[in-house]
PDB file of C-alpha atoms and ligand atoms in Angstrom:
ATOM      1  CA  MET A  16      28.094 -44.198 -10.295  1.00 42.00           C
ATOM      2  CA  PRO A  17      27.003 -44.392 -13.784  1.00 39.00           C
ATOM      3  CA  PRO A  18      25.376 -41.683 -15.506  1.00 42.00           C
ATOM      4  CA  GLN A  19      22.383 -41.055 -14.189  1.00 47.00           C
ATOM      5  CA  PRO A  20      19.067 -41.440 -15.956  1.00 45.00           C
ATOM      6  CA  PRO A  21      16.841 -39.057 -16.705  1.00 49.00           C
ATOM      7  CA  PRO A  22      14.803 -38.181 -14.216  1.00 55.00           C
ATOM      8  CA  PRO A  23      10.490 -38.397 -14.004  1.00 74.00           C
ATOM      9  CA  VAL A  24      10.233 -34.644 -13.760  1.00 88.00           C
ATOM     10  CA  PRO A  25       7.381 -32.735 -14.001  1.00 94.00           C
ATOM     11  CA  ASP A  26       6.183 -29.947 -16.282  1.00 95.00           C
ATOM     12  CA  PHE A  27       5.739 -27.310 -14.373  1.00 97.00           C
ATOM     13  CA  ILE A  28       7.287 -26.504 -10.515  1.00 98.00           C
ATOM     14  CA  TYR A  29       5.245 -24.700  -8.027  1.00 98.00           C
ATOM     15  CA  GLY A  30       7.376 -22.543  -5.950  1.00 98.00           C
ATOM     16  CA  THR A  31       6.784 -22.212  -2.175  1.00 98.00           C
ATOM     17  CA  ALA A  32       8.506 -19.137  -1.704  1.00 98.00           C
ATOM     18  CA  TRP A  33       7.779 -15.794  -0.040  1.00 98.00           C
ATOM     19  CA  LYS A  34       3.400 -17.388   1.263  1.00 98.00           C
ATOM     20  CA  GLU A  35       4.513 -17.660   4.715  1.00 98.00           C
ATOM     21  CA  ASP A  36       1.445 -18.364   6.041  1.00 98.00           C
ATOM     22  CA  ARG A  37      -0.753 -18.725   3.384  1.00 98.00           C
ATOM     23  CA  THR A  38       1.905 -21.194   1.777  1.00 99.00           C
ATOM     24  CA  PRO A  39      -0.398 -24.647   3.740  1.00 98.00           C
ATOM     25  CA  ALA A  40      -3.184 -23.793   1.495  1.00 98.00           C
ATOM     26  CA  LEU A  41      -1.521 -22.281  -1.572  1.00 99.00           C
ATOM     27  CA  THR A  42       0.053 -25.831  -1.496  1.00 98.00           C
ATOM     28  CA  GLU A  43      -2.817 -27.472  -1.515  1.00 98.00           C
ATOM     29  CA  LEU A  44      -5.017 -25.785  -4.188  1.00 98.00           C
ATOM     30  CA  ALA A  45      -2.175 -25.643  -6.271  1.00 98.00           C
ATOM     31  CA  LEU A  46      -2.149 -29.497  -5.517  1.00 98.00           C
ATOM     32  CA  ARG A  47      -6.020 -29.253  -6.084  1.00 98.00           C
ATOM     33  CA  MET A  48      -5.310 -27.355  -9.573  1.00 98.00           C
ATOM     34  CA  GLY A  49      -2.730 -29.596 -11.171  1.00 97.00           C
ATOM     35  CA  PHE A  50       0.435 -28.566  -9.970  1.00 98.00           C
ATOM     36  CA  ARG A  51       3.056 -32.452  -8.742  1.00 97.00           C
ATOM     37  CA  GLY A  52       5.959 -30.669  -9.122  1.00 98.00           C
ATOM     38  CA  ILE A  53       6.869 -28.423  -5.320  1.00 98.00           C
ATOM     39  CA  ASP A  54       9.537 -26.833  -4.651  1.00 98.00           C
ATOM     40  CA  THR A  55      11.012 -25.496  -1.078  1.00 99.00           C
ATOM     41  CA  ALA A  56      14.166 -24.695   1.435  1.00 99.00           C
ATOM     42  CA  ASN A  57      14.939 -25.150   4.565  1.00 98.00           C
ATOM     43  CA  GLN A  58      15.751 -21.790   5.015  1.00 98.00           C
ATOM     44  CA  ARG A  59      12.971 -20.410   7.291  1.00 98.00           C
ATOM     45  CA  ARG A  60      13.933 -16.577   6.765  1.00 98.00           C
ATOM     46  CA  HIS A  61      12.060 -16.838   2.804  1.00 98.00           C
ATOM     47  CA  TYR A  62      10.520 -20.273   3.184  1.00 98.00           C
ATOM     48  CA  PHE A  63       8.197 -21.408   5.652  1.00 98.00           C
ATOM     49  CA  GLU A  64       8.770 -25.576   5.114  1.00 98.00           C
ATOM     50  CA  ALA A  65       6.889 -27.064   7.389  1.00 98.00           C
ATOM     51  CA  GLY A  66       3.832 -25.414   5.671  1.00 98.00           C
ATOM     52  CA  VAL A  67       4.393 -27.155   2.885  1.00 99.00           C
ATOM     53  CA  GLY A  68       3.894 -29.634   5.024  1.00 99.00           C
ATOM     54  CA  GLN A  69       0.606 -28.957   6.408  1.00 98.00           C
ATOM     55  CA  GLY A  70      -0.323 -28.378   2.633  1.00 98.00           C
ATOM     56  CA  LEU A  71       0.683 -31.532   1.369  1.00 98.00           C
ATOM     57  CA  ALA A  72      -0.892 -32.971   4.149  1.00 98.00           C
ATOM     58  CA  ALA A  73      -3.948 -31.619   3.823  1.00 98.00           C
ATOM     59  CA  ALA A  74      -3.964 -32.709   0.258  1.00 98.00           C
ATOM     60  CA  TYR A  75      -3.007 -36.414   1.110  1.00 98.00           C
ATOM     61  CA  ARG A  76      -5.752 -35.989   3.382  1.00 98.00           C
ATOM     62  CA  SER A  77      -8.812 -35.327   1.522  1.00 97.00           C
ATOM     63  CA  GLY A  78      -7.496 -37.689  -1.553  1.00 98.00           C
ATOM     64  CA  VAL A  79      -5.906 -35.309  -3.502  1.00 97.00           C
ATOM     65  CA  VAL A  80      -2.685 -36.949  -4.568  1.00 97.00           C
ATOM     66  CA  THR A  81      -0.302 -39.063  -2.646  1.00 97.00           C
ATOM     67  CA  ARG A  82       3.080 -39.207  -1.865  1.00 97.00           C
ATOM     68  CA  ASP A  83       4.042 -41.423  -4.833  1.00 95.00           C
ATOM     69  CA  ASP A  84       2.256 -38.821  -7.314  1.00 96.00           C
ATOM     70  CA  LEU A  85       4.429 -35.764  -6.547  1.00 97.00           C
ATOM     71  CA  PHE A  86       8.012 -35.197  -7.095  1.00 97.00           C
ATOM     72  CA  LEU A  87       9.561 -33.286  -4.261  1.00 98.00           C
ATOM     73  CA  GLN A  88      12.228 -30.883  -4.275  1.00 98.00           C
ATOM     74  CA  THR A  89      13.767 -28.712  -1.375  1.00 99.00           C
ATOM     75  CA  LYS A  90      17.823 -27.304  -0.979  1.00 99.00           C
ATOM     76  CA  PHE A  91      19.934 -26.879   1.665  1.00 99.00           C
ATOM     77  CA  THR A  92      21.099 -22.831   2.339  1.00 99.00           C
ATOM     78  CA  TYR A  93      24.473 -21.530   3.417  1.00 98.00           C
ATOM     79  CA  GLN A  94      24.340 -19.698   6.499  1.00 98.00           C
ATOM     80  CA  PRO A  95      24.932 -16.303   5.524  1.00 98.00           C
ATOM     81  CA  GLY A  96      21.591 -17.141   3.415  1.00 98.00           C
ATOM     82  CA  GLN A  97      20.069 -17.895   5.954  1.00 98.00           C
ATOM     83  CA  ASP A  98      18.598 -15.982  10.140  1.00 98.00           C
ATOM     84  CA  HIS A  99      18.585 -16.897  12.697  1.00 98.00           C
ATOM     85  CA  ARG A 100      16.275 -19.676  11.992  1.00 98.00           C
ATOM     86  CA  LEU A 101      18.571 -22.368  11.021  1.00 98.00           C
ATOM     87  CA  PRO A 102      18.027 -25.554  10.623  1.00 98.00           C
ATOM     88  CA  TYR A 103      21.102 -27.236  11.795  1.00 98.00           C
ATOM     89  CA  ASP A 104      23.444 -26.597  14.534  1.00 98.00           C
ATOM     90  CA  PRO A 105      25.871 -23.211  12.381  1.00 98.00           C
ATOM     91  CA  THR A 106      29.058 -24.951  14.643  1.00 98.00           C
ATOM     92  CA  ALA A 107      29.148 -28.554  13.655  1.00 98.00           C
ATOM     93  CA  SER A 108      31.006 -29.429  10.454  1.00 98.00           C
ATOM     94  CA  LEU A 109      29.191 -29.078   7.114  1.00 98.00           C
ATOM     95  CA  SER A 110      28.539 -32.575   6.364  1.00 98.00           C
ATOM     96  CA  VAL A 111      27.310 -32.276   9.715  1.00 98.00           C
ATOM     97  CA  GLN A 112      24.923 -29.175   8.445  1.00 98.00           C
ATOM     98  CA  VAL A 113      23.835 -30.929   5.846  1.00 99.00           C
ATOM     99  CA  ALA A 114      22.732 -34.311   7.346  1.00 98.00           C
ATOM    100  CA  GLN A 115      20.957 -31.919   9.699  1.00 98.00           C
ATOM    101  CA  SER A 116      19.126 -29.512   7.699  1.00 99.00           C
ATOM    102  CA  ILE A 117      18.194 -32.650   5.292  1.00 99.00           C
ATOM    103  CA  THR A 118      16.111 -35.027   8.727  1.00 98.00           C
ATOM    104  CA  SER A 119      14.078 -31.637   9.589  1.00 98.00           C
ATOM    105  CA  SER A 120      12.639 -30.811   6.207  1.00 99.00           C
ATOM    106  CA  LEU A 121      11.808 -35.079   6.127  1.00 98.00           C
ATOM    107  CA  ASP A 122      10.301 -33.981   9.253  1.00 98.00           C
ATOM    108  CA  HIS A 123       8.562 -31.294   7.549  1.00 98.00           C
ATOM    109  CA  LEU A 124       7.519 -31.977   4.371  1.00 98.00           C
ATOM    110  CA  GLY A 125       6.764 -35.790   6.381  1.00 98.00           C
ATOM    111  CA  THR A 126       8.014 -37.789   4.351  1.00 98.00           C
ATOM    112  CA  ASP A 127      11.606 -40.369   3.843  1.00 98.00           C
ATOM    113  CA  TYR A 128      12.932 -38.577   0.875  1.00 98.00           C
ATOM    114  CA  VAL A 129      13.119 -36.111  -1.715  1.00 98.00           C
ATOM    115  CA  ASP A 130      12.634 -36.542  -5.277  1.00 98.00           C
ATOM    116  CA  SER A 131      15.344 -33.593  -5.476  1.00 98.00           C
ATOM    117  CA  TYR A 132      18.216 -32.058  -2.913  1.00 98.00           C
ATOM    118  CA  VAL A 133      19.505 -28.890  -4.234  1.00 98.00           C
ATOM    119  CA  LEU A 134      22.462 -26.526  -2.905  1.00 98.00           C
ATOM    120  CA  HIS A 135      20.687 -23.000  -2.636  1.00 98.00           C
ATOM    121  CA  GLY A 136      23.909 -21.773  -3.871  1.00 98.00           C
ATOM    122  CA  PRO A 137      27.442 -22.252  -4.106  1.00 98.00           C
ATOM    123  CA  SER A 138      29.499 -20.275  -1.475  1.00 98.00           C
ATOM    124  CA  SER A 139      31.016 -17.877  -3.607  1.00 98.00           C
ATOM    125  CA  ASN A 140      30.003 -16.213  -6.838  1.00 96.00           C
ATOM    126  CA  HIS A 141      32.969 -16.731  -8.307  1.00 96.00           C
ATOM    127  CA  ASP A 142      34.453 -20.871  -7.366  1.00 98.00           C
ATOM    128  CA  TRP A 143      33.179 -23.942  -6.962  1.00 98.00           C
ATOM    129  CA  THR A 144      34.998 -23.803  -3.520  1.00 98.00           C
ATOM    130  CA  ALA A 145      36.432 -26.776  -1.195  1.00 98.00           C
ATOM    131  CA  ALA A 146      33.227 -25.836   0.838  1.00 98.00           C
ATOM    132  CA  ASP A 147      30.699 -26.505  -1.776  1.00 98.00           C
ATOM    133  CA  ALA A 148      33.416 -30.162  -2.809  1.00 98.00           C
ATOM    134  CA  GLU A 149      32.326 -30.829   0.802  1.00 98.00           C
ATOM    135  CA  VAL A 150      28.662 -30.110   1.193  1.00 98.00           C
ATOM    136  CA  TRP A 151      28.077 -31.744  -2.227  1.00 98.00           C
ATOM    137  CA  GLU A 152      30.087 -34.368  -1.294  1.00 98.00           C
ATOM    138  CA  ALA A 153      28.019 -34.876   1.830  1.00 98.00           C
ATOM    139  CA  MET A 154      24.568 -34.236  -0.422  1.00 98.00           C
ATOM    140  CA  ARG A 155      25.552 -36.845  -1.865  1.00 98.00           C
ATOM    141  CA  LYS A 156      25.569 -39.823   0.430  1.00 98.00           C
ATOM    142  CA  GLU A 157      22.255 -38.196   1.441  1.00 98.00           C
ATOM    143  CA  ARG A 158      21.465 -39.311  -1.928  1.00 98.00           C
ATOM    144  CA  ASP A 159      23.090 -42.648  -1.911  1.00 98.00           C
ATOM    145  CA  ALA A 160      21.774 -43.490   1.488  1.00 98.00           C
ATOM    146  CA  GLU A 161      17.989 -42.446  -0.553  1.00 98.00           C
ATOM    147  CA  ARG A 162      17.191 -40.130   1.707  1.00 98.00           C
ATOM    148  CA  THR A 163      16.837 -37.891  -2.010  1.00 98.00           C
ATOM    149  CA  ARG A 164      16.564 -39.526  -5.290  1.00 97.00           C
ATOM    150  CA  PHE A 165      18.345 -36.649  -7.263  1.00 97.00           C
ATOM    151  CA  LEU A 166      20.880 -33.728  -6.529  1.00 98.00           C
ATOM    152  CA  GLY A 167      20.592 -29.955  -7.898  1.00 98.00           C
ATOM    153  CA  VAL A 168      22.351 -26.537  -8.033  1.00 98.00           C
ATOM    154  CA  SER A 169      20.760 -23.781  -8.057  1.00 98.00           C
ATOM    155  CA  ASN A 170      22.398 -19.921  -8.538  1.00 98.00           C
ATOM    156  CA  VAL A 171      25.362 -21.133 -10.734  1.00 98.00           C
ATOM    157  CA  SER A 172      27.248 -19.720 -13.164  1.00 98.00           C
ATOM    158  CA  LEU A 173      28.866 -22.031 -16.348  1.00 98.00           C
ATOM    159  CA  ARG A 174      32.131 -21.227 -14.294  1.00 98.00           C
ATOM    160  CA  HIS A 175      30.707 -22.813 -11.366  1.00 98.00           C
ATOM    161  CA  LEU A 176      29.208 -25.822 -13.821  1.00 98.00           C
ATOM    162  CA  GLN A 177      32.968 -25.877 -15.536  1.00 98.00           C
ATOM    163  CA  GLN A 178      35.125 -25.917 -12.378  1.00 98.00           C
ATOM    164  CA  MET A 179      32.109 -29.024 -10.909  1.00 98.00           C
ATOM    165  CA  ALA A 180      33.588 -30.855 -14.189  1.00 98.00           C
ATOM    166  CA  ALA A 181      37.027 -30.588 -13.744  1.00 97.00           C
ATOM    167  CA  ALA A 182      37.190 -31.475 -10.114  1.00 96.00           C
ATOM    168  CA  ARG A 183      35.487 -34.666 -11.802  1.00 94.00           C
ATOM    169  CA  ALA A 184      32.469 -33.764  -9.118  1.00 95.00           C
ATOM    170  CA  GLU A 185      29.500 -35.555 -10.865  1.00 97.00           C
ATOM    171  CA  LEU A 186      27.110 -33.763 -11.866  1.00 98.00           C
ATOM    172  CA  PRO A 187      23.702 -32.858 -10.880  1.00 98.00           C
ATOM    173  CA  ALA A 188      20.694 -33.406 -12.483  1.00 97.00           C
ATOM    174  CA  PHE A 189      19.137 -30.938 -12.244  1.00 98.00           C
ATOM    175  CA  VAL A 190      19.406 -26.257 -12.264  1.00 98.00           C
ATOM    176  CA  GLN A 191      18.205 -24.115 -11.111  1.00 98.00           C
ATOM    177  CA  ASN A 192      18.558 -20.263 -11.936  1.00 98.00           C
ATOM    178  CA  ARG A 193      17.104 -16.900 -12.563  1.00 98.00           C
ATOM    179  CA  CYS A 194      16.079 -16.347 -16.353  1.00 96.00           C
ATOM    180  CA  TYR A 195      16.733 -13.063 -17.162  1.00 96.00           C
ATOM    181  CA  ALA A 196      16.517 -12.556 -20.340  1.00 96.00           C
ATOM    182  CA  ARG A 197      18.587 -10.019 -21.359  1.00 95.00           C
ATOM    183  CA  LEU A 198      21.111 -12.618 -20.883  1.00 95.00           C
ATOM    184  CA  GLY A 199      20.185 -14.483 -23.115  1.00 96.00           C
ATOM    185  CA  TRP A 200      17.579 -16.497 -20.633  1.00 97.00           C
ATOM    186  CA  ASP A 201      20.993 -17.848 -19.648  1.00 97.00           C
ATOM    187  CA  ARG A 202      22.239 -18.698 -22.469  1.00 97.00           C
ATOM    188  CA  ALA A 203      25.542 -20.328 -21.620  1.00 97.00           C
ATOM    189  CA  VAL A 204      23.550 -22.284 -18.417  1.00 98.00           C
ATOM    190  CA  ARG A 205      21.866 -23.477 -20.091  1.00 98.00           C
ATOM    191  CA  ALA A 206      23.291 -24.939 -23.020  1.00 98.00           C
ATOM    192  CA  PHE A 207      25.404 -26.496 -20.451  1.00 98.00           C
ATOM    193  CA  CYS A 208      22.457 -28.263 -19.479  1.00 98.00           C
ATOM    194  CA  ARG A 209      21.721 -29.316 -22.542  1.00 98.00           C
ATOM    195  CA  GLU A 210      25.290 -31.239 -23.478  1.00 98.00           C
ATOM    196  CA  HIS A 211      25.431 -32.906 -19.244  1.00 98.00           C
ATOM    197  CA  LYS A 212      22.103 -33.278 -19.930  1.00 97.00           C
ATOM    198  CA  ILE A 213      20.931 -32.154 -16.651  1.00 98.00           C
ATOM    199  CA  VAL A 214      17.138 -30.518 -16.284  1.00 97.00           C
ATOM    200  CA  TYR A 215      17.040 -26.621 -16.425  1.00 98.00           C
ATOM    201  CA  GLN A 216      14.980 -25.224 -14.318  1.00 98.00           C
ATOM    202  CA  GLY A 217      13.724 -20.968 -14.427  1.00 98.00           C
ATOM    203  CA  PHE A 218      12.441 -19.104 -11.951  1.00 98.00           C
ATOM    204  CA  SER A 219      11.666 -15.388 -11.966  1.00 98.00           C
ATOM    205  CA  LEU A 220      10.339 -15.770 -15.002  1.00 98.00           C
ATOM    206  CA  LEU A 221       8.151 -13.685 -14.823  1.00 97.00           C
ATOM    207  CA  THR A 222       9.223 -10.900 -12.210  1.00 96.00           C
ATOM    208  CA  ALA A 223      13.159 -10.828 -13.700  1.00 96.00           C
ATOM    209  CA  ASN A 224      11.618  -9.980 -17.818  1.00 95.00           C
ATOM    210  CA  GLN A 225       9.090  -7.206 -16.816  1.00 95.00           C
ATOM    211  CA  GLU A 226       9.655  -5.775 -20.187  1.00 95.00           C
ATOM    212  CA  VAL A 227       9.358  -8.200 -22.431  1.00 95.00           C
ATOM    213  CA  LEU A 228       6.360  -9.213 -20.977  1.00 96.00           C
ATOM    214  CA  HIS A 229       5.322  -5.985 -21.699  1.00 96.00           C
ATOM    215  CA  HIS A 230       6.369  -5.824 -24.974  1.00 96.00           C
ATOM    216  CA  PRO A 231       4.038  -5.312 -28.266  1.00 96.00           C
ATOM    217  CA  LEU A 232       5.423  -8.335 -30.030  1.00 97.00           C
ATOM    218  CA  ILE A 233       3.701 -10.004 -26.737  1.00 97.00           C
ATOM    219  CA  ALA A 234       0.987  -8.761 -26.878  1.00 97.00           C
ATOM    220  CA  SER A 235       0.802  -9.442 -30.210  1.00 96.00           C
ATOM    221  CA  LEU A 236       1.527 -13.260 -29.964  1.00 97.00           C
ATOM    222  CA  ALA A 237      -1.107 -12.727 -26.898  1.00 97.00           C
ATOM    223  CA  ALA A 238      -4.112 -11.649 -28.827  1.00 97.00           C
ATOM    224  CA  SER A 239      -3.137 -14.392 -32.160  1.00 94.00           C
ATOM    225  CA  ALA A 240      -3.296 -17.250 -29.631  1.00 95.00           C
ATOM    226  CA  ASN A 241      -6.266 -16.119 -27.494  1.00 96.00           C
ATOM    227  CA  THR A 242      -3.351 -16.161 -24.222  1.00 97.00           C
ATOM    228  CA  THR A 243      -2.437 -13.875 -21.826  1.00 98.00           C
ATOM    229  CA  PRO A 244       1.612 -13.030 -22.099  1.00 98.00           C
ATOM    230  CA  ALA A 245       2.248 -14.497 -19.381  1.00 98.00           C
ATOM    231  CA  GLN A 246       1.467 -17.109 -20.473  1.00 98.00           C
ATOM    232  CA  ILE A 247       3.648 -16.108 -23.758  1.00 98.00           C
ATOM    233  CA  ILE A 248       5.965 -16.416 -21.972  1.00 98.00           C
ATOM    234  CA  LEU A 249       5.704 -19.696 -19.895  1.00 98.00           C
ATOM    235  CA  SER A 250       5.086 -21.377 -23.508  1.00 98.00           C
ATOM    236  CA  PHE A 251       8.680 -19.289 -25.281  1.00 98.00           C
ATOM    237  CA  ALA A 252      10.172 -20.431 -21.863  1.00 98.00           C
ATOM    238  CA  ARG A 253       9.231 -24.186 -22.776  1.00 97.00           C
ATOM    239  CA  ALA A 254       9.737 -24.440 -26.263  1.00 97.00           C
ATOM    240  CA  ILE A 255      13.293 -23.515 -25.426  1.00 97.00           C
ATOM    241  CA  GLY A 256      13.499 -26.412 -22.933  1.00 97.00           C
ATOM    242  CA  ILE A 257      13.457 -24.351 -19.519  1.00 98.00           C
ATOM    243  CA  LEU A 258      10.999 -26.257 -16.788  1.00 98.00           C
ATOM    244  CA  PRO A 259       9.053 -22.931 -15.017  1.00 98.00           C
ATOM    245  CA  LEU A 260       8.199 -22.808 -12.212  1.00 98.00           C
ATOM    246  CA  THR A 261       5.481 -20.611 -10.923  1.00 98.00           C
ATOM    247  CA  GLY A 262       4.605 -18.600  -7.357  1.00 98.00           C
ATOM    248  CA  THR A 263       1.745 -17.392  -8.449  1.00 98.00           C
ATOM    249  CA  THR A 264      -0.881 -16.858  -5.271  1.00 98.00           C
ATOM    250  CA  ASP A 265      -3.796 -16.906  -7.812  1.00 98.00           C
ATOM    251  CA  ALA A 266      -5.710 -19.415  -8.362  1.00 98.00           C
ATOM    252  CA  GLU A 267      -6.933 -18.328 -12.031  1.00 98.00           C
ATOM    253  CA  HIS A 268      -3.209 -17.434 -12.543  1.00 98.00           C
ATOM    254  CA  MET A 269      -2.381 -21.569 -11.416  1.00 98.00           C
ATOM    255  CA  LYS A 270      -5.027 -22.257 -13.434  1.00 98.00           C
ATOM    256  CA  GLN A 271      -3.923 -19.402 -16.994  1.00 98.00           C
ATOM    257  CA  ASP A 272       0.322 -21.246 -15.953  1.00 98.00           C
ATOM    258  CA  LEU A 273      -1.135 -24.701 -15.650  1.00 98.00           C
ATOM    259  CA  ALA A 274      -2.830 -23.746 -19.684  1.00 98.00           C
ATOM    260  CA  SER A 275       0.327 -22.773 -20.569  1.00 98.00           C
ATOM    261  CA  ARG A 276       1.672 -26.475 -21.865  1.00 97.00           C
ATOM    262  CA  ASP A 277      -1.085 -26.690 -24.200  1.00 96.00           C
ATOM    263  CA  VAL A 278       0.119 -22.873 -25.914  1.00 96.00           C
ATOM    264  CA  LYS A 279       2.464 -23.612 -28.878  1.00 94.00           C
ATOM    265  CA  LEU A 280       4.452 -21.037 -30.567  1.00 96.00           C
ATOM    266  CA  PRO A 281       5.904 -21.411 -34.688  1.00 96.00           C
ATOM    267  CA  PRO A 282       9.808 -21.767 -34.389  1.00 96.00           C
ATOM    268  CA  GLU A 283       9.801 -17.884 -35.658  1.00 96.00           C
ATOM    269  CA  ALA A 284       7.479 -16.614 -33.245  1.00 96.00           C
ATOM    270  CA  VAL A 285      10.146 -18.711 -30.565  1.00 97.00           C
ATOM    271  CA  GLN A 286      13.295 -16.580 -32.210  1.00 96.00           C
ATOM    272  CA  ALA A 287      11.440 -13.704 -32.014  1.00 96.00           C
ATOM    273  CA  ILE A 288      11.219 -13.498 -28.270  1.00 96.00           C
ATOM    274  CA  GLU A 289      14.931 -14.867 -28.010  1.00 93.00           C
ATOM    275  CA  SER A 290      15.845 -11.499 -30.296  1.00 91.00           C
ATOM    276  CA  VAL A 291      13.472  -8.819 -28.124  1.00 91.00           C
ATOM    277  CA  ALA A 292      16.423  -9.399 -25.291  1.00 84.00           C
ATOM    278  CA  GLY A 293      19.719 -10.670 -24.996  1.00 70.00           C
TER     279      GLY A 293
HETATM  280  N1  NAP B   5      16.710 -21.260  -6.148  1.00 94.82           N
HETATM  281  C1  NAP B   5      16.591 -19.725  -5.669  1.00 94.82           C
HETATM  282  O1  NAP B   5      17.505 -19.464  -4.807  1.00 94.82           O
HETATM  283  C2  NAP B   5      15.704 -19.171  -6.228  1.00 94.82           C
HETATM  284  C3  NAP B   5      15.086 -17.414  -6.029  1.00 94.82           C
HETATM  285  C4  NAP B   5      14.151 -17.361  -6.775  1.00 94.82           C
HETATM  286  C5  NAP B   5      12.925 -18.189  -6.311  1.00 94.82           C
HETATM  287  N2  NAP B   5      12.883 -19.962  -6.421  1.00 94.82           N
HETATM  288  C6  NAP B   5      11.474 -20.388  -7.076  1.00 94.82           C
HETATM  289  O2  NAP B   5      10.829 -19.733  -7.591  1.00 94.82           O
HETATM  290  C7  NAP B   5       9.735 -19.873  -7.305  1.00 94.82           C
HETATM  291  C8  NAP B   5       9.051 -18.904  -8.311  1.00 94.82           C
HETATM  292  O3  NAP B   5       9.471 -17.875  -8.104  1.00 94.82           O
HETATM  293  P1  NAP B   5       9.411 -16.928  -9.245  1.00 94.82           P
HETATM  294  O4  NAP B   5      10.182 -15.652  -8.612  1.00 94.82           O
HETATM  295  O5  NAP B   5       9.240 -17.060 -10.247  1.00 94.82           O
HETATM  296  O6  NAP B   5       7.423 -16.217  -9.045  1.00 94.82           O
HETATM  297  P2  NAP B   5       7.104 -15.363  -7.797  1.00 94.82           P
HETATM  298  O7  NAP B   5       8.133 -14.679  -7.135  1.00 94.82           O
HETATM  299  O8  NAP B   5       6.475 -15.956  -7.066  1.00 94.82           O
HETATM  300  O9  NAP B   5       6.543 -14.371  -9.394  1.00 94.82           O
HETATM  301  C9  NAP B   5       5.600 -15.040  -9.668  1.00 94.82           C
HETATM  302  C10 NAP B   5       4.783 -13.429 -10.267  1.00 94.82           C
HETATM  303  O10 NAP B   5       4.603 -13.782 -10.911  1.00 94.82           O
HETATM  304  C11 NAP B   5       2.510 -13.562 -11.689  1.00 94.82           C
HETATM  305  N3  NAP B   5       2.157 -14.372 -11.881  1.00 94.82           N
HETATM  306  C12 NAP B   5       2.051 -15.978 -11.740  1.00 94.82           C
HETATM  307  N4  NAP B   5       1.081 -16.200 -13.192  1.00 94.82           N
HETATM  308  C13 NAP B   5       0.714 -14.914 -13.382  1.00 94.82           C
HETATM  309  C14 NAP B   5      -0.282 -15.109 -14.602  1.00 94.82           C
HETATM  310  N5  NAP B   5      -0.625 -16.470 -14.869  1.00 94.82           N
HETATM  311  N6  NAP B   5      -1.117 -13.632 -15.087  1.00 94.82           N
HETATM  312  C15 NAP B   5      -0.294 -13.650 -14.641  1.00 94.82           C
HETATM  313  N7  NAP B   5       0.483 -12.637 -13.557  1.00 94.82           N
HETATM  314  C16 NAP B   5       1.246 -14.030 -12.701  1.00 94.82           C
HETATM  315  C17 NAP B   5       2.379 -13.780 -10.263  1.00 94.82           C
HETATM  316  O11 NAP B   5       1.231 -12.444  -9.184  1.00 94.82           O
HETATM  317  P3  NAP B   5       0.117 -13.071  -8.557  1.00 94.82           P
HETATM  318  O12 NAP B   5       0.941 -13.495  -7.006  1.00 94.82           O
HETATM  319  O13 NAP B   5      -0.704 -12.428  -8.502  1.00 94.82           O
HETATM  320  O14 NAP B   5       0.210 -15.074  -9.367  1.00 94.82           O
HETATM  321  C18 NAP B   5       4.027 -13.545  -9.317  1.00 94.82           C
HETATM  322  O15 NAP B   5       3.497 -12.088  -8.777  1.00 94.82           O
HETATM  323  C19 NAP B   5       9.732 -19.346  -6.194  1.00 94.82           C
HETATM  324  O16 NAP B   5       8.334 -19.619  -5.320  1.00 94.82           O
HETATM  325  C20 NAP B   5      10.932 -20.211  -5.783  1.00 94.82           C
HETATM  326  O17 NAP B   5      10.326 -21.522  -5.163  1.00 94.82           O
HETATM  327  C21 NAP B   5      14.028 -19.777  -5.871  1.00 94.82           C
END
């Protein structure tokens, strides 16, 4: 397999976790507000993927977007990360579970392909295991069958990625991680991604970094740029190469989050924010 071309990715991703019955309306609202990237998972415990599909269908019906305008991303989640509402037969092999899970995702989302299919998390916090290798191979087959355009991994450490590379596994097009300022905004994983041309998606940028969000430096940068502190953090994230996710449930915040794309921070401000924590 030749190296993957850089995927055409949106510059912001709307996350659909934890929205339950509000999922269809919030997905449609996010599209109306201008988001073109949608993240979900076939993990009913935290996501209502079929509700995302309902929101997409509503947006298609009203002419807001077409499928071709969108970047749809969903995930395969191992059984320990699920509740009883499984999208696969837990007695089947992992390869079959992947095939069943993506079939169910495509049905939920009303599409015959997703743009990115992500392993929600490796089976062990420490190592890239034989189970992960089996799942990854099954995901690669789905990609080769054009049921997904690209592959990703989530909740990974540098060690996982190095072990994938050492095993000569195909590297992902995307990494999606929680981004803690106190860990240098996931510095080590981001460096690996940069080196291997992997797009790094960051989530919990605001929720995991309240100490930075409320830091006087951020307040003063926000005041001088006439923005909100949240917009400063999102703009900073982009400046250090992170493709941000937001899961806001508020129309005004959706607008502000998208507008953060136009907030340009000078390099000194980026450096100063980096040194607030980690
Ligand atoms: N791979 C994984 O394991 C994993 C784990 C967690 C999340 N995710 C993905 O990442 C997505 C986003 O998750 P997240 O943790 O980053 O976000 P989130 O939990 O949905 O939280 C965003 C928070 O920031 C607030 N917010 C957003 N924009 C704001 C603004 N402009 N001003 C003030 N507050 C603002 C929101 O409040 P309001 O609602 O009031 O705006 C909300 O409290 C999820 O939906 C999911 O798709 C993936």
